[in-house]
Amino acid sequence: MAQALAGGDDCRALSLAQQLQQETITAINAGRVPGAFQEHLGSTVGDLVSRIQCVLPAKPHDNGKHKGKQKKKHEGDD
């Protein structure tokens, strides 16, 4: 996750953080995390997830101008 963030891959980092969050919840629910640490661990991982922003690049919008469409030439338009 840290490598993804350092490399500028925020979306990958967010995905990894969300996976960590799910694994943390699973571990807590399975009783693999001592009760004294559950709340702090859960909130810390949740905070980590909330701090990572994944912004997908906007797709260029050309209103169909460059999709190979050509105006049809009507008879008599020569």
mmCIF file of C-alpha atoms in Angstrom:
data_model
loop_
_atom_site.group_PDB
_atom_site.id
_atom_site.type_symbol
_atom_site.label_atom_id
_atom_site.label_comp_id
_atom_site.label_asym_id
_atom_site.label_seq_id
_atom_site.Cartn_x
_atom_site.Cartn_y
_atom_site.Cartn_z
ATOM 1 C CA MET A 1 0.000 0.000 0.000
ATOM 2 C CA ALA A 2 2.786 2.421 0.893
ATOM 3 C CA GLN A 3 4.573 1.604 -2.361
ATOM 4 C CA ALA A 4 1.405 2.250 -4.358
ATOM 5 C CA LEU A 5 0.957 5.619 -2.648
ATOM 6 C CA ALA A 6 4.604 6.547 -3.126
ATOM 7 C CA GLY A 7 4.341 5.582 -6.787
ATOM 8 C CA GLY A 8 1.260 7.753 -7.277
ATOM 9 C CA ASP A 9 -1.125 4.820 -7.733
ATOM 10 C CA ASP A 10 -3.783 6.053 -5.330
ATOM 11 C CA CYS A 11 -6.507 3.793 -6.701
ATOM 12 C CA ARG A 12 -4.391 0.683 -6.084
ATOM 13 C CA ALA A 13 -3.538 1.955 -2.613
ATOM 14 C CA LEU A 14 -7.222 2.477 -1.846
ATOM 15 C CA SER A 15 -8.038 -1.028 -3.051
ATOM 16 C CA LEU A 16 -5.333 -2.480 -0.809
ATOM 17 C CA ALA A 17 -6.520 -0.415 2.163
ATOM 18 C CA GLN A 18 -10.078 -1.618 1.655
ATOM 19 C CA GLN A 19 -8.816 -5.195 1.508
ATOM 20 C CA LEU A 20 -6.939 -4.619 4.772
ATOM 21 C CA GLN A 21 -10.103 -3.203 6.304
ATOM 22 C CA GLN A 22 -12.115 -6.267 5.281
ATOM 23 C CA GLU A 23 -9.440 -8.601 6.646
ATOM 24 C CA THR A 24 -9.365 -6.611 9.887
ATOM 25 C CA ILE A 25 -13.134 -6.910 10.291
ATOM 26 C CA THR A 26 -12.942 -10.631 9.578
ATOM 27 C CA ALA A 27 -10.165 -11.097 12.149
ATOM 28 C CA ILE A 28 -12.068 -9.125 14.798
ATOM 29 C CA ASN A 29 -15.288 -11.058 14.148
ATOM 30 C CA ALA A 30 -13.401 -14.353 14.318
ATOM 31 C CA GLY A 31 -11.987 -13.423 17.731
ATOM 32 C CA ARG A 32 -8.396 -13.290 16.497
ATOM 33 C CA VAL A 33 -7.892 -9.750 17.845
ATOM 34 C CA PRO A 34 -7.932 -9.265 21.622
ATOM 35 C CA GLY A 35 -10.889 -7.211 22.813
ATOM 36 C CA ALA A 36 -8.656 -4.469 24.174
ATOM 37 C CA PHE A 37 -7.368 -3.730 20.659
ATOM 38 C CA GLN A 38 -10.463 -4.215 18.520
ATOM 39 C CA GLU A 39 -11.917 -0.721 18.619
ATOM 40 C CA HIS A 40 -8.597 1.060 18.154
ATOM 41 C CA LEU A 41 -7.514 -1.248 15.324
ATOM 42 C CA GLY A 42 -10.843 -0.966 13.528
ATOM 43 C CA SER A 43 -10.952 2.825 13.749
ATOM 44 C CA THR A 44 -7.310 3.192 12.700
ATOM 45 C CA VAL A 45 -7.801 1.059 9.594
ATOM 46 C CA GLY A 46 -11.040 2.904 8.821
ATOM 47 C CA ASP A 47 -9.221 6.227 9.123
ATOM 48 C CA LEU A 48 -6.529 4.988 6.746
ATOM 49 C CA VAL A 49 -9.138 4.041 4.136
ATOM 50 C CA SER A 50 -10.841 7.434 4.442
ATOM 51 C CA ARG A 51 -7.576 9.318 3.846
ATOM 52 C CA ILE A 52 -6.817 7.739 0.468
ATOM 53 C CA GLN A 53 -8.437 9.452 -2.500
ATOM 54 C CA CYS A 54 -8.822 7.619 -5.808
ATOM 55 C CA VAL A 55 -9.628 10.026 -8.604
ATOM 56 C CA LEU A 56 -9.968 8.408 -11.991
ATOM 57 C CA PRO A 57 -8.758 10.510 -14.910
ATOM 58 C CA ALA A 58 -11.571 12.116 -16.863
ATOM 59 C CA LYS A 59 -12.184 10.678 -20.302
ATOM 60 C CA PRO A 60 -11.944 13.251 -23.077
ATOM 61 C CA HIS A 61 -15.314 14.144 -24.523
ATOM 62 C CA ASP A 62 -15.395 15.120 -28.174
ATOM 63 C CA ASN A 63 -19.149 15.108 -28.856
ATOM 64 C CA GLY A 64 -18.686 12.509 -31.585
ATOM 65 C CA LYS A 65 -16.529 14.799 -33.693
ATOM 66 C CA HIS A 66 -13.717 12.281 -34.095
ATOM 67 C CA LYS A 67 -15.471 8.974 -34.392
ATOM 68 C CA GLY A 68 -15.050 8.570 -38.129
ATOM 69 C CA LYS A 69 -18.366 10.191 -38.869
ATOM 70 C CA GLN A 70 -18.330 12.248 -42.003
ATOM 71 C CA LYS A 71 -21.031 14.470 -43.301
ATOM 72 C CA LYS A 72 -22.869 12.845 -46.140
ATOM 73 C CA LYS A 73 -22.594 14.646 -49.383
ATOM 74 C CA HIS A 74 -26.002 15.277 -50.871
ATOM 75 C CA GLU A 75 -26.609 15.275 -54.571
ATOM 76 C CA GLY A 76 -26.131 18.718 -56.003
ATOM 77 C CA ASP A 77 -23.712 19.818 -53.255
ATOM 78 C CA ASP A 78 -20.724 19.781 -55.646
#
